[in-house]
Coordinates of N, CA and C in Angstrom, one line a residue:
M9 N -116.9 102.1 -174.3 CA -117.7 103.2 -173.7 C -117.9 104.4 -174.5
H10 N -117.3 104.4 -175.8 CA -117.7 105.5 -176.7 C -118.6 104.9 -177.7
T11 N -119.5 105.8 -178.3 CA -120.5 105.5 -179.2 C -120.4 106.3 -180.4
L12 N -121.5 106.2 -181.3 CA -121.5 107.0 -182.5 C -121.5 108.5 -182.1
E13 N -122.1 108.8 -181.0 CA -122.2 110.2 -180.6 C -121.2 110.7 -179.5
R14 N -120.7 109.8 -178.7 CA -119.8 110.2 -177.6 C -118.5 109.4 -177.7
I15 N -117.4 110.2 -177.5 CA -116.1 109.5 -177.4 C -115.5 109.7 -176.1
Y16 N -115.0 108.7 -175.5 CA -114.3 108.7 -174.2 C -112.8 108.4 -174.6
P17 N -111.9 109.4 -174.7 CA -110.6 109.2 -175.3 C -109.8 108.1 -174.5
L18 N -109.9 108.1 -173.2 CA -109.2 107.2 -172.3 C -109.6 105.7 -172.5
K19 N -110.8 105.5 -173.1 CA -111.3 104.2 -173.4 C -111.2 103.8 -174.8
M20 N -110.6 104.7 -175.6 CA -110.7 104.5 -177.1 C -109.6 103.5 -177.5
D21 N -109.9 102.7 -178.5 CA -108.9 101.7 -179.0 C -108.1 102.5 -180.0
E22 N -106.8 102.6 -179.8 CA -105.9 103.4 -180.6 C -105.7 102.8 -182.0
R23 N -106.1 101.6 -182.2 CA -106.0 100.9 -183.5 C -107.1 101.4 -184.5
L24 N -108.1 102.0 -184.0 CA -109.2 102.4 -184.8 C -108.9 103.8 -185.3
A25 N -108.3 103.9 -186.5 CA -107.9 105.2 -187.0 C -109.0 106.1 -187.3
A26 N -110.2 105.6 -187.8 CA -111.3 106.5 -188.0 C -111.8 107.2 -186.8
D27 N -111.8 106.4 -185.7 CA -112.3 107.0 -184.4 C -111.3 108.1 -183.9
Q28 N -110.0 107.8 -184.1 CA -109.0 108.8 -183.8 C -109.2 110.1 -184.6
A29 N -109.5 109.9 -185.9 CA -109.7 111.1 -186.7 C -110.9 111.9 -186.3
T30 N -112.0 111.2 -185.8 CA -113.1 111.9 -185.3 C -112.8 112.7 -184.0
L31 N -112.0 112.1 -183.1 CA -111.6 112.7 -181.9 C -110.7 114.0 -182.3
D32 N -109.9 113.8 -183.3 CA -109.0 115.0 -183.7 C -109.9 116.1 -184.1
L33 N -111.0 115.9 -184.8 CA -111.9 116.9 -185.2 C -112.5 117.7 -184.0
H34 N -112.9 116.9 -183.0 CA -113.4 117.5 -181.8 C -112.4 118.4 -181.1
M35 N -111.2 117.8 -181.0 CA -110.1 118.6 -180.3 C -109.7 119.8 -181.1
Q36 N -109.8 119.8 -182.4 CA -109.4 121.0 -183.2 C -110.5 122.1 -183.0
R37 N -111.7 121.7 -182.8 CA -112.8 122.7 -182.5 C -112.5 123.3 -181.1
Y38 N -112.1 122.5 -180.2 CA -111.8 123.1 -178.8 C -110.6 123.9 -178.9
E39 N -109.6 123.6 -179.7 CA -108.4 124.5 -179.9 C -108.8 125.8 -180.5
F40 N -109.7 125.8 -181.5 CA -110.2 127.0 -182.0 C -110.9 127.8 -181.0
A41 N -111.8 127.2 -180.2 CA -112.5 127.8 -179.1 C -111.5 128.4 -178.1
S42 N -110.5 127.7 -177.7 CA -109.5 128.1 -176.8 C -108.8 129.4 -177.2
D43 N -108.6 129.5 -178.5 CA -107.9 130.7 -179.1 C -108.9 131.9 -179.2
S44 N -110.2 131.6 -179.0 CA -111.2 132.7 -179.1 C -111.8 133.2 -177.8
L45 N -111.3 132.6 -176.7 CA -111.9 133.0 -175.4 C -111.5 134.4 -175.0
A46 N -112.4 135.0 -174.2 CA -112.2 136.3 -173.6 C -112.7 136.3 -172.2
G47 N -112.2 137.2 -171.4 CA -112.7 137.3 -170.0 C -112.3 136.2 -169.1
S48 N -112.8 136.2 -167.9 CA -112.3 135.2 -166.9 C -113.3 134.1 -166.6
R49 N -114.5 134.3 -167.0 CA -115.5 133.2 -166.7 C -116.0 132.6 -168.0
V50 N -115.8 131.2 -168.1 CA -116.0 130.5 -169.3 C -117.0 129.3 -169.0
L51 N -118.0 129.2 -169.9 CA -118.9 128.1 -169.8 C -118.7 127.2 -171.0
D52 N -118.6 125.8 -170.7 CA -118.6 124.8 -171.8 C -119.9 124.1 -171.7
M53 N -120.8 124.5 -172.5 CA -122.2 123.9 -172.5 C -122.2 122.6 -173.3
A54 N -122.7 121.5 -172.7 CA -122.7 120.2 -173.2 C -121.3 119.7 -173.4
C55 N -120.6 119.6 -172.3 CA -119.2 119.3 -172.2 C -118.9 117.8 -172.4
G56 N -119.9 117.0 -172.3 CA -119.6 115.5 -172.5 C -118.8 115.0 -171.3
C57 N -117.8 114.2 -171.6 CA -117.0 113.5 -170.6 C -115.8 114.4 -170.1
G58 N -115.7 115.6 -170.7 CA -114.8 116.6 -170.1 C -113.5 116.9 -170.7
Y59 N -113.1 116.1 -171.8 CA -111.8 116.3 -172.3 C -111.6 117.7 -172.9
G60 N -112.6 118.2 -173.5 CA -112.5 119.6 -174.1 C -112.5 120.7 -173.0
S61 N -113.3 120.5 -172.0 CA -113.2 121.5 -170.9 C -111.8 121.5 -170.2
A62 N -111.2 120.3 -170.1 CA -109.9 120.2 -169.5 C -108.9 120.9 -170.4
L63 N -109.0 120.8 -171.7 CA -108.1 121.5 -172.6 C -108.2 123.0 -172.4
L64 N -109.5 123.5 -172.3 CA -109.6 125.0 -172.1 C -109.0 125.4 -170.7
A65 N -109.2 124.6 -169.7 CA -108.7 124.9 -168.4 C -107.1 124.9 -168.4
E66 N -106.5 123.9 -169.1 CA -105.1 123.8 -169.1 C -104.5 125.0 -169.8
R67 N -105.1 125.4 -170.9 CA -104.5 126.5 -171.7 C -104.8 127.9 -171.1
H68 N -105.8 127.9 -170.2 CA -106.1 129.2 -169.6 C -106.2 129.1 -168.1
P69 N -105.1 128.9 -167.4 CA -105.1 128.7 -166.0 C -105.6 130.0 -165.2
D70 N -105.7 131.1 -165.9 CA -106.2 132.4 -165.3 C -107.7 132.5 -165.4
K71 N -108.4 131.5 -166.1 CA -109.8 131.6 -166.2 C -110.5 130.5 -165.4
Q72 N -111.7 130.7 -165.0 CA -112.5 129.7 -164.3 C -113.5 129.1 -165.4
I73 N -113.3 127.8 -165.6 CA -114.1 127.0 -166.6 C -115.2 126.2 -165.8
T74 N -116.4 126.3 -166.4 CA -117.5 125.5 -165.9 C -118.0 124.6 -167.0
G75 N -118.1 123.3 -166.8 CA -118.5 122.4 -167.7 C -119.9 121.8 -167.3
I76 N -120.9 121.9 -168.3 CA -122.3 121.5 -168.0 C -122.7 120.4 -169.0
D77 N -123.3 119.4 -168.5 CA -123.9 118.4 -169.4 C -125.1 117.7 -168.7
I78 N -126.0 117.3 -169.5 CA -127.3 116.7 -168.9 C -127.1 115.2 -168.5
D79 N -126.0 114.6 -169.0 CA -125.8 113.2 -168.7 C -125.0 113.0 -167.4
P80 N -125.6 112.5 -166.3 CA -124.9 112.3 -165.1 C -123.7 111.4 -165.2
E81 N -123.7 110.4 -166.0 CA -122.6 109.5 -166.2 C -121.4 110.2 -166.8
A82 N -121.7 111.0 -167.8 CA -120.6 111.8 -168.4 C -120.0 112.8 -167.4
I83 N -120.8 113.4 -166.6 CA -120.3 114.4 -165.6 C -119.4 113.6 -164.6
A84 N -119.9 112.5 -164.1 CA -119.1 111.7 -163.2 C -117.8 111.3 -163.8
Y85 N -117.8 110.9 -165.0 CA -116.5 110.5 -165.7 C -115.6 111.7 -165.8
A86 N -116.1 112.9 -166.1 CA -115.3 114.1 -166.2 C -114.7 114.4 -164.9
Q87 N -115.5 114.3 -163.8 CA -115.0 114.7 -162.5 C -113.9 113.7 -162.1
A88 N -114.0 112.4 -162.5 CA -113.0 111.4 -162.2 C -111.7 111.5 -163.0
H89 N -111.8 111.9 -164.3 CA -110.7 111.8 -165.2 C -110.2 113.1 -165.7
Y90 N -111.0 114.2 -165.7 CA -110.6 115.4 -166.3 C -110.8 116.6 -165.4
Q91 N -110.5 116.5 -164.2 CA -110.6 117.5 -163.2 C -109.3 118.4 -163.2
R92 N -109.5 119.7 -163.1 CA -108.4 120.7 -163.1 C -108.7 121.7 -162.0
P93 N -107.7 122.4 -161.4 CA -107.9 123.3 -160.3 C -108.9 124.4 -160.7
N94 N -108.9 124.9 -161.9 CA -109.8 126.0 -162.3 C -111.0 125.5 -163.2
L95 N -111.4 124.3 -162.9 CA -112.5 123.7 -163.7 C -113.5 123.0 -162.7
R96 N -114.7 123.2 -162.9 CA -115.8 122.5 -162.2 C -116.8 122.0 -163.1
Y97 N -117.5 120.9 -162.8 CA -118.5 120.4 -163.6 C -119.9 120.4 -162.9
Q98 N -120.9 120.4 -163.6 CA -122.3 120.4 -163.1 C -123.2 119.7 -164.0
C99 N -124.1 118.8 -163.5 CA -125.1 118.2 -164.3 C -126.3 119.1 -164.4
A100 N -126.7 119.5 -165.6 CA -127.8 120.4 -165.8 C -128.3 120.4 -167.3
N101 N -129.5 120.8 -167.5 CA -130.1 120.9 -168.8 C -129.6 122.2 -169.5
A102 N -129.1 122.1 -170.7 CA -128.6 123.2 -171.4 C -129.6 124.3 -171.7
E103 N -130.9 123.9 -171.8 CA -132.0 124.9 -172.1 C -132.4 125.7 -170.9
T104 N -132.2 125.1 -169.7 CA -132.7 125.7 -168.4 C -131.6 126.1 -167.4
F105 N -130.4 125.8 -167.7 CA -129.3 126.1 -166.7 C -129.2 127.6 -166.5
A106 N -129.1 128.0 -165.2 CA -129.0 129.4 -164.9 C -127.8 129.6 -163.9
A107 N -127.3 130.8 -163.9 CA -126.2 131.2 -163.1 C -126.4 132.6 -162.6
S108 N -125.9 132.9 -161.4 CA -126.1 134.2 -160.8 C -125.2 135.2 -161.4
E109 N -124.2 134.8 -162.1 CA -123.3 135.8 -162.8 C -123.1 135.4 -164.2
G110 N -123.0 136.3 -165.1 CA -122.8 136.0 -166.5 C -121.5 135.5 -166.9
F111 N -121.4 134.8 -168.0 CA -120.1 134.2 -168.5 C -119.6 135.1 -169.6
D112 N -118.3 135.3 -169.6 CA -117.6 136.2 -170.6 C -117.5 135.4 -171.9
S113 N -117.3 134.1 -171.9 CA -117.2 133.3 -173.1 C -118.1 132.0 -172.8
I114 N -118.8 131.6 -173.8 CA -119.6 130.4 -173.8 C -119.2 129.5 -175.0
V115 N -118.8 128.3 -174.7 CA -118.5 127.3 -175.7 C -119.6 126.3 -175.8
S116 N -120.1 126.0 -177.0 CA -121.1 125.0 -177.1 C -120.9 124.3 -178.5
L117 N -120.2 123.2 -178.5 CA -119.7 122.6 -179.7 C -120.6 121.3 -180.0
E118 N -121.1 121.2 -181.2 CA -121.9 120.1 -181.7 C -123.0 119.8 -180.7
T119 N -123.7 120.8 -180.3 CA -124.8 120.7 -179.4 C -126.2 121.0 -180.0
I120 N -126.2 122.1 -180.8 CA -127.4 122.7 -181.2 C -128.3 121.7 -182.0
E121 N -127.7 120.9 -182.8 CA -128.4 119.9 -183.7 C -129.1 118.8 -182.9
H122 N -128.7 118.7 -181.6 CA -129.3 117.6 -180.8 C -130.6 118.0 -180.1
L123 N -130.9 119.2 -180.0 CA -132.0 119.7 -179.1 C -133.3 119.9 -180.0
P124 N -134.4 119.6 -179.4 CA -135.7 119.8 -180.1 C -135.9 121.2 -180.5
D125 N -135.5 122.2 -179.7 CA -135.8 123.6 -180.0 C -134.5 124.4 -179.9
P126 N -133.7 124.5 -181.0 CA -132.5 125.2 -181.0 C -132.6 126.7 -180.6
V127 N -133.8 127.3 -180.9 CA -134.0 128.7 -180.6 C -134.0 128.8 -179.1
R128 N -134.6 127.9 -178.4 CA -134.7 128.0 -176.9 C -133.3 127.9 -176.3
L129 N -132.4 127.0 -176.9 CA -131.0 126.9 -176.4 C -130.3 128.2 -176.6
I130 N -130.4 128.8 -177.8 CA -129.6 130.1 -178.0 C -130.2 131.2 -177.1
E131 N -131.5 131.2 -176.9 CA -132.0 132.2 -176.0 C -131.4 132.1 -174.6
N132 N -131.2 130.8 -174.1 CA -130.6 130.6 -172.8 C -129.2 131.0 -172.8
L133 N -128.4 130.6 -173.9 CA -127.0 131.0 -173.9 C -126.9 132.5 -173.9
T134 N -127.7 133.2 -174.6 CA -127.6 134.7 -174.6 C -128.0 135.3 -173.2
R135 N -128.9 134.6 -172.5 CA -129.2 135.1 -171.1 C -128.0 134.9 -170.2
L136 N -127.2 133.8 -170.4 CA -126.1 133.5 -169.6 C -124.9 134.3 -170.0
L137 N -124.9 135.0 -171.1 CA -123.7 135.7 -171.6 C -123.6 137.1 -170.9
A138 N -122.4 137.4 -170.4 CA -122.2 138.7 -169.8 C -122.2 139.8 -170.9
Q139 N -122.3 141.0 -170.5 CA -122.3 142.1 -171.4 C -121.0 142.1 -172.2
G140 N -121.1 142.2 -173.5 CA -119.9 142.2 -174.3 C -119.2 140.8 -174.5
G141 N -119.9 139.8 -174.1 CA -119.3 138.4 -174.2 C -119.4 137.8 -175.5
R142 N -118.9 136.6 -175.7 CA -118.9 135.9 -177.0 C -119.3 134.5 -176.8
I143 N -119.9 133.9 -177.9 CA -120.3 132.5 -177.9 C -119.5 131.8 -179.0
I144 N -118.9 130.7 -178.7 CA -118.2 129.9 -179.8 C -119.0 128.6 -179.9
A145 N -119.6 128.4 -181.1 CA -120.5 127.3 -181.3 C -120.2 126.6 -182.6
S146 N -120.7 125.4 -182.8 CA -120.4 124.7 -184.0 C -121.6 123.8 -184.4
V147 N -121.8 123.5 -185.7 CA -122.8 122.6 -186.1 C -122.3 121.9 -187.4
P148 N -122.8 120.7 -187.7 CA -122.6 120.2 -189.1 C -123.3 121.0 -190.1
T149 N -122.7 121.2 -191.3 CA -123.4 122.0 -192.3 C -123.7 121.1 -193.6
T150 N -123.6 119.8 -193.4 CA -124.1 118.9 -194.5 C -125.1 118.0 -193.8
P151 N -126.0 117.3 -194.5 CA -127.0 116.5 -193.9 C -126.5 115.5 -193.0
T152 N -127.2 115.3 -191.8 CA -126.8 114.3 -190.9 C -128.0 113.5 -190.3
L153 N -129.2 113.9 -190.6 CA -130.4 113.2 -190.0 C -130.5 111.8 -190.5
D154 N -130.0 111.5 -191.7 CA -130.1 110.1 -192.1 C -129.1 109.2 -191.5
G155 N -127.9 109.7 -191.1 CA -126.9 108.9 -190.5 C -126.7 108.9 -189.0
N156 N -127.3 109.9 -188.4 CA -127.1 110.0 -186.9 C -128.5 110.2 -186.2
P157 N -129.0 109.1 -185.5 CA -130.3 109.2 -184.9 C -130.3 110.2 -183.8
H158 N -129.2 110.7 -183.3 CA -129.2 111.7 -182.2 C -129.4 113.1 -182.7
H159 N -129.3 113.3 -184.0 CA -129.4 114.7 -184.6 C -130.9 114.9 -185.0
L160 N -131.4 116.1 -184.6 CA -132.8 116.5 -184.9 C -132.9 117.6 -185.9
H161 N -131.8 118.2 -186.3 CA -131.9 119.4 -187.2 C -130.7 119.4 -188.2
D162 N -130.9 119.8 -189.4 CA -129.8 120.1 -190.3 C -129.6 121.6 -190.3
F163 N -128.4 122.1 -190.6 CA -128.1 123.5 -190.7 C -127.2 123.8 -191.9
S164 N -127.4 125.0 -192.4 CA -126.5 125.6 -193.4 C -125.7 126.7 -192.7
P165 N -124.6 127.2 -193.2 CA -124.0 128.4 -192.6 C -125.0 129.5 -192.4
A166 N -125.9 129.7 -193.3 CA -126.8 130.8 -193.2 C -127.8 130.6 -192.1
S167 N -128.4 129.4 -192.0 CA -129.4 129.1 -190.9 C -128.7 129.1 -189.6
F168 N -127.5 128.7 -189.5 CA -126.7 128.7 -188.3 C -126.6 130.1 -187.8
A169 N -126.2 131.0 -188.7 CA -126.0 132.4 -188.3 C -127.3 133.1 -187.9
R170 N -128.4 132.7 -188.5 CA -129.7 133.4 -188.1 C -130.1 133.1 -186.7
L171 N -129.7 132.0 -186.1 CA -130.0 131.7 -184.7 C -129.5 132.8 -183.8
F172 N -128.3 133.3 -184.1 CA -127.6 134.3 -183.3 C -127.9 135.7 -183.7
R173 N -128.2 135.9 -184.9 CA -128.4 137.3 -185.4 C -129.6 137.9 -184.7
R174 N -130.6 137.1 -184.4 CA -131.8 137.7 -183.8 C -131.5 138.3 -182.4
H175 N -130.4 137.9 -181.8 CA -129.9 138.4 -180.5 C -128.8 139.4 -180.7
G176 N -128.6 139.9 -181.9 CA -127.6 140.9 -182.1 C -126.2 140.4 -182.2
L177 N -126.0 139.1 -182.3 CA -124.7 138.5 -182.4 C -124.3 138.1 -183.8
R178 N -123.2 138.4 -184.3 CA -122.8 138.1 -185.6 C -121.6 137.2 -185.7
P179 N -121.4 136.4 -186.7 CA -120.3 135.5 -186.8 C -119.0 136.3 -187.2
H180 N -117.9 136.0 -186.5 CA -116.7 136.6 -186.8 C -115.7 135.6 -187.3
E181 N -114.8 135.1 -186.5 CA -113.8 134.1 -186.9 C -114.6 132.8 -187.2
R182 N -114.2 132.1 -188.3 CA -114.8 130.9 -188.7 C -113.8 129.8 -188.9
F183 N -114.2 128.6 -188.5 CA -113.3 127.4 -188.7 C -114.1 126.3 -189.3
E184 N -113.7 125.9 -190.5 CA -114.5 124.9 -191.3 C -113.6 123.6 -191.3
Q185 N -114.3 122.5 -191.2 CA -113.7 121.2 -191.2 C -114.4 120.3 -192.2
I186 N -113.6 119.4 -192.8 CA -114.1 118.4 -193.7 C -113.7 117.0 -193.2
Q187 N -114.7 116.1 -193.1 CA -114.4 114.7 -192.7 C -114.9 113.8 -193.8
R188 N -113.9 113.1 -194.5 CA -114.3 112.2 -195.5 C -115.0 111.0 -194.9
W189 N -115.9 110.4 -195.7 CA -116.6 109.3 -195.2 C -115.7 108.1 -195.1
E190 N -116.0 107.2 -194.1 CA -115.4 106.0 -193.9 C -116.3 104.9 -194.4
F191 N -115.9 104.2 -195.5 CA -116.8 103.3 -196.2 C -116.7 101.8 -195.6
S192 N -115.5 101.5 -195.1 CA -115.3 100.1 -194.6 C -116.3 99.8 -193.5
G193 N -117.0 98.7 -193.7 CA -117.9 98.2 -192.7 C -119.2 99.0 -192.6
L194 N -119.5 99.8 -193.6 CA -120.6 100.7 -193.4 C -121.9 100.0 -193.3
F195 N -122.0 98.8 -193.9 CA -123.2 98.0 -193.9 C -123.0 96.7 -193.1
K196 N -122.0 96.7 -192.2 CA -121.7 95.6 -191.4 C -122.2 95.8 -190.0
K197 N -122.7 94.7 -189.4 CA -123.1 94.8 -188.0 C -122.4 93.7 -187.2
P198 N -121.2 93.9 -186.6 CA -120.4 92.9 -186.0 C -121.2 92.3 -184.8
E199 N -121.0 91.0 -184.6 CA -121.6 90.4 -183.5 C -121.0 90.8 -182.1
K200 N -119.8 91.1 -182.1 CA -119.1 91.5 -180.9 C -118.5 92.9 -181.1
K201 N -118.4 93.7 -180.0 CA -117.8 95.0 -180.0 C -116.4 94.9 -180.4
E202 N -115.7 93.8 -180.0 CA -114.3 93.7 -180.3 C -114.0 93.6 -181.8
A203 N -115.0 93.2 -182.6 CA -114.8 93.1 -184.0 C -115.1 94.4 -184.8
R204 N -115.5 95.4 -184.0 CA -115.8 96.7 -184.7 C -114.6 97.4 -185.3
Q205 N -114.7 97.9 -186.5 CA -113.6 98.6 -187.1 C -113.5 100.0 -186.8
H206 N -114.7 100.7 -186.6 CA -114.7 102.1 -186.3 C -116.1 102.4 -185.7
R207 N -116.3 103.5 -185.1 CA -117.5 103.8 -184.3 C -118.8 104.0 -185.2
S208 N -118.6 104.3 -186.5 CA -119.7 104.4 -187.4 C -120.0 103.2 -188.2
E209 N -119.4 102.1 -187.8 CA -119.6 100.8 -188.5 C -121.1 100.4 -188.4
G210 N -121.7 100.0 -189.5 CA -123.1 99.6 -189.6 C -124.1 100.8 -189.8
V211 N -123.6 102.0 -189.8 CA -124.4 103.2 -190.0 C -125.2 103.1 -191.3
G212 N -124.6 102.5 -192.3 CA -125.3 102.4 -193.6 C -126.6 101.7 -193.5
N213 N -126.8 100.7 -192.7 CA -128.0 100.0 -192.5 C -129.1 101.0 -192.0
A214 N -128.7 101.8 -191.0 CA -129.7 102.8 -190.5 C -130.0 103.9 -191.5
V215 N -129.1 104.2 -192.3 CA -129.3 105.2 -193.4 C -130.4 104.7 -194.4
L216 N -130.3 103.5 -194.8 CA -131.3 102.9 -195.7 C -132.7 102.8 -195.1
A217 N -132.7 102.5 -193.8 CA -134.0 102.5 -193.1 C -134.6 103.8 -193.0
Y218 N -133.7 104.9 -192.8 CA -134.2 106.2 -192.7 C -134.9 106.6 -194.0
Y219 N -134.2 106.3 -195.2 CA -134.8 106.7 -196.5 C -136.1 106.0 -196.7
R220 N -136.3 104.8 -196.2 CA -137.6 104.1 -196.4 C -138.7 104.9 -195.7
S221 N -138.5 105.5 -194.6 CA -139.5 106.3 -194.0 C -139.5 107.8 -194.3
H222 N -138.3 108.3 -194.9 CA -138.2 109.7 -195.3 C -137.6 109.7 -196.7
P223 N -138.3 109.2 -197.7 CA -137.7 109.1 -199.1 C -137.2 110.4 -199.7
L224 N -137.9 111.5 -199.4 CA -137.5 112.8 -200.0 C -136.1 113.3 -199.5
Y225 N -135.7 112.8 -198.3 CA -134.5 113.2 -197.7 C -133.3 112.7 -198.6
L226 N -133.5 111.6 -199.3 CA -132.5 111.1 -200.2 C -132.0 112.2 -201.2
F227 N -133.0 113.0 -201.7 CA -132.6 114.0 -202.6 C -131.7 115.1 -202.0
R228 N -131.9 115.4 -200.7 CA -131.0 116.3 -200.0 C -129.6 115.7 -199.9
R229 N -129.6 114.4 -199.6 CA -128.3 113.7 -199.5 C -127.5 113.7 -200.9
L230 N -128.3 113.4 -201.9 CA -127.6 113.4 -203.3 C -127.1 114.8 -203.7
W231 N -127.9 115.8 -203.4 CA -127.5 117.2 -203.7 C -126.2 117.5 -202.9
S232 N -126.1 117.1 -201.7 CA -124.9 117.4 -200.9 C -123.7 116.6 -201.4
I233 N -123.9 115.4 -201.9 CA -122.8 114.6 -202.5 C -122.3 115.3 -203.7
L234 N -123.3 115.7 -204.6 CA -122.9 116.4 -205.8 C -122.1 117.6 -205.6
R235 N -122.4 118.4 -204.5 CA -121.8 119.6 -204.2 C -120.5 119.5 -203.5
Y236 N -120.5 118.6 -202.5 CA -119.3 118.5 -201.6 C -118.5 117.2 -201.7
G237 N -119.1 116.2 -202.4 CA -118.4 114.9 -202.4 C -118.9 114.1 -201.2
P238 N -118.4 112.9 -201.1 CA -118.7 112.0 -199.9 C -118.0 112.5 -198.6
S239 N -118.6 113.5 -198.0 CA -117.9 114.1 -196.8 C -118.9 114.7 -195.9
N240 N -118.6 114.9 -194.7 CA -119.3 115.7 -193.7 C -118.5 117.0 -193.5
R241 N -119.3 118.1 -193.3 CA -118.6 119.4 -193.1 C -119.2 120.0 -191.8
Y242 N -118.3 120.7 -191.1 CA -118.6 121.3 -189.9 C -118.1 122.7 -189.8
L243 N -118.9 123.6 -189.2 CA -118.6 125.0 -189.1 C -118.6 125.4 -187.6
T244 N -117.5 126.0 -187.2 CA -117.4 126.6 -185.9 C -117.2 128.1 -186.0
C245 N -117.9 128.9 -185.3 CA -117.9 130.3 -185.4 C -117.8 131.0 -184.0
R246 N -117.1 132.1 -183.9 CA -117.2 133.0 -182.8 C -118.2 134.1 -183.0
F247 N -119.3 134.1 -182.2 CA -120.3 135.1 -182.3 C -120.2 136.1 -181.3
S248 N -120.3 137.4 -181.7 CA -120.3 138.5 -180.7 C -120.9 139.7 -181.3
A249 N -121.2 140.7 -180.5 CA -121.8 141.9 -181.0 C -120.8 142.9 -181.6
D250 N -119.5 142.7 -181.3 CA -118.5 143.7 -181.8 C -118.1 143.3 -183.2

């Protein structure tokens, strides 16, 4: 039930170490976000199946957490498996979701790169933000378009910060992560799911196909490898006006 883009921890095969490592990265971002929260009303935008929202709710029983995701199946799963007394879920579009009262903290992890218009998302997040509130957000900062068909944009730390700066929000605490590539099975496509070694198995085939239609992107990938080595990098920041 988990894919290249979504992980359902309760359905995950514990024998797949690479998948566990990816889940750990996601949980570490939520732990950083948990330590950065302020106020009593918290929004988790694009919460997926709810495991991160549940972490926030468990660590902050004094806060009301709202988890939003556009996928009704993910929301149904979250309500069935990750419900907490101070946590509610709602199926809604991140770009158009509205609330009658502002949120003191908004968490949106690995969301921005998925949407056609990141500027529109940030505009909505700032509309939802209470006076003096903060946004904790993350993006990959190495190329991903070649390896992940769900990603629509690449970001650098500078371009990430610019999205928020136009709204008077500046990056404060930063959390950087490095994920080394998993090479085993990169160009393999197993016949059965049970034969899969990890969630990114077979991605290499899609990467080669991407370069055939976007040949200049290969230079961006080579530059990234020369600078950072064979790894993916992620940046999570707390943005606020103070």
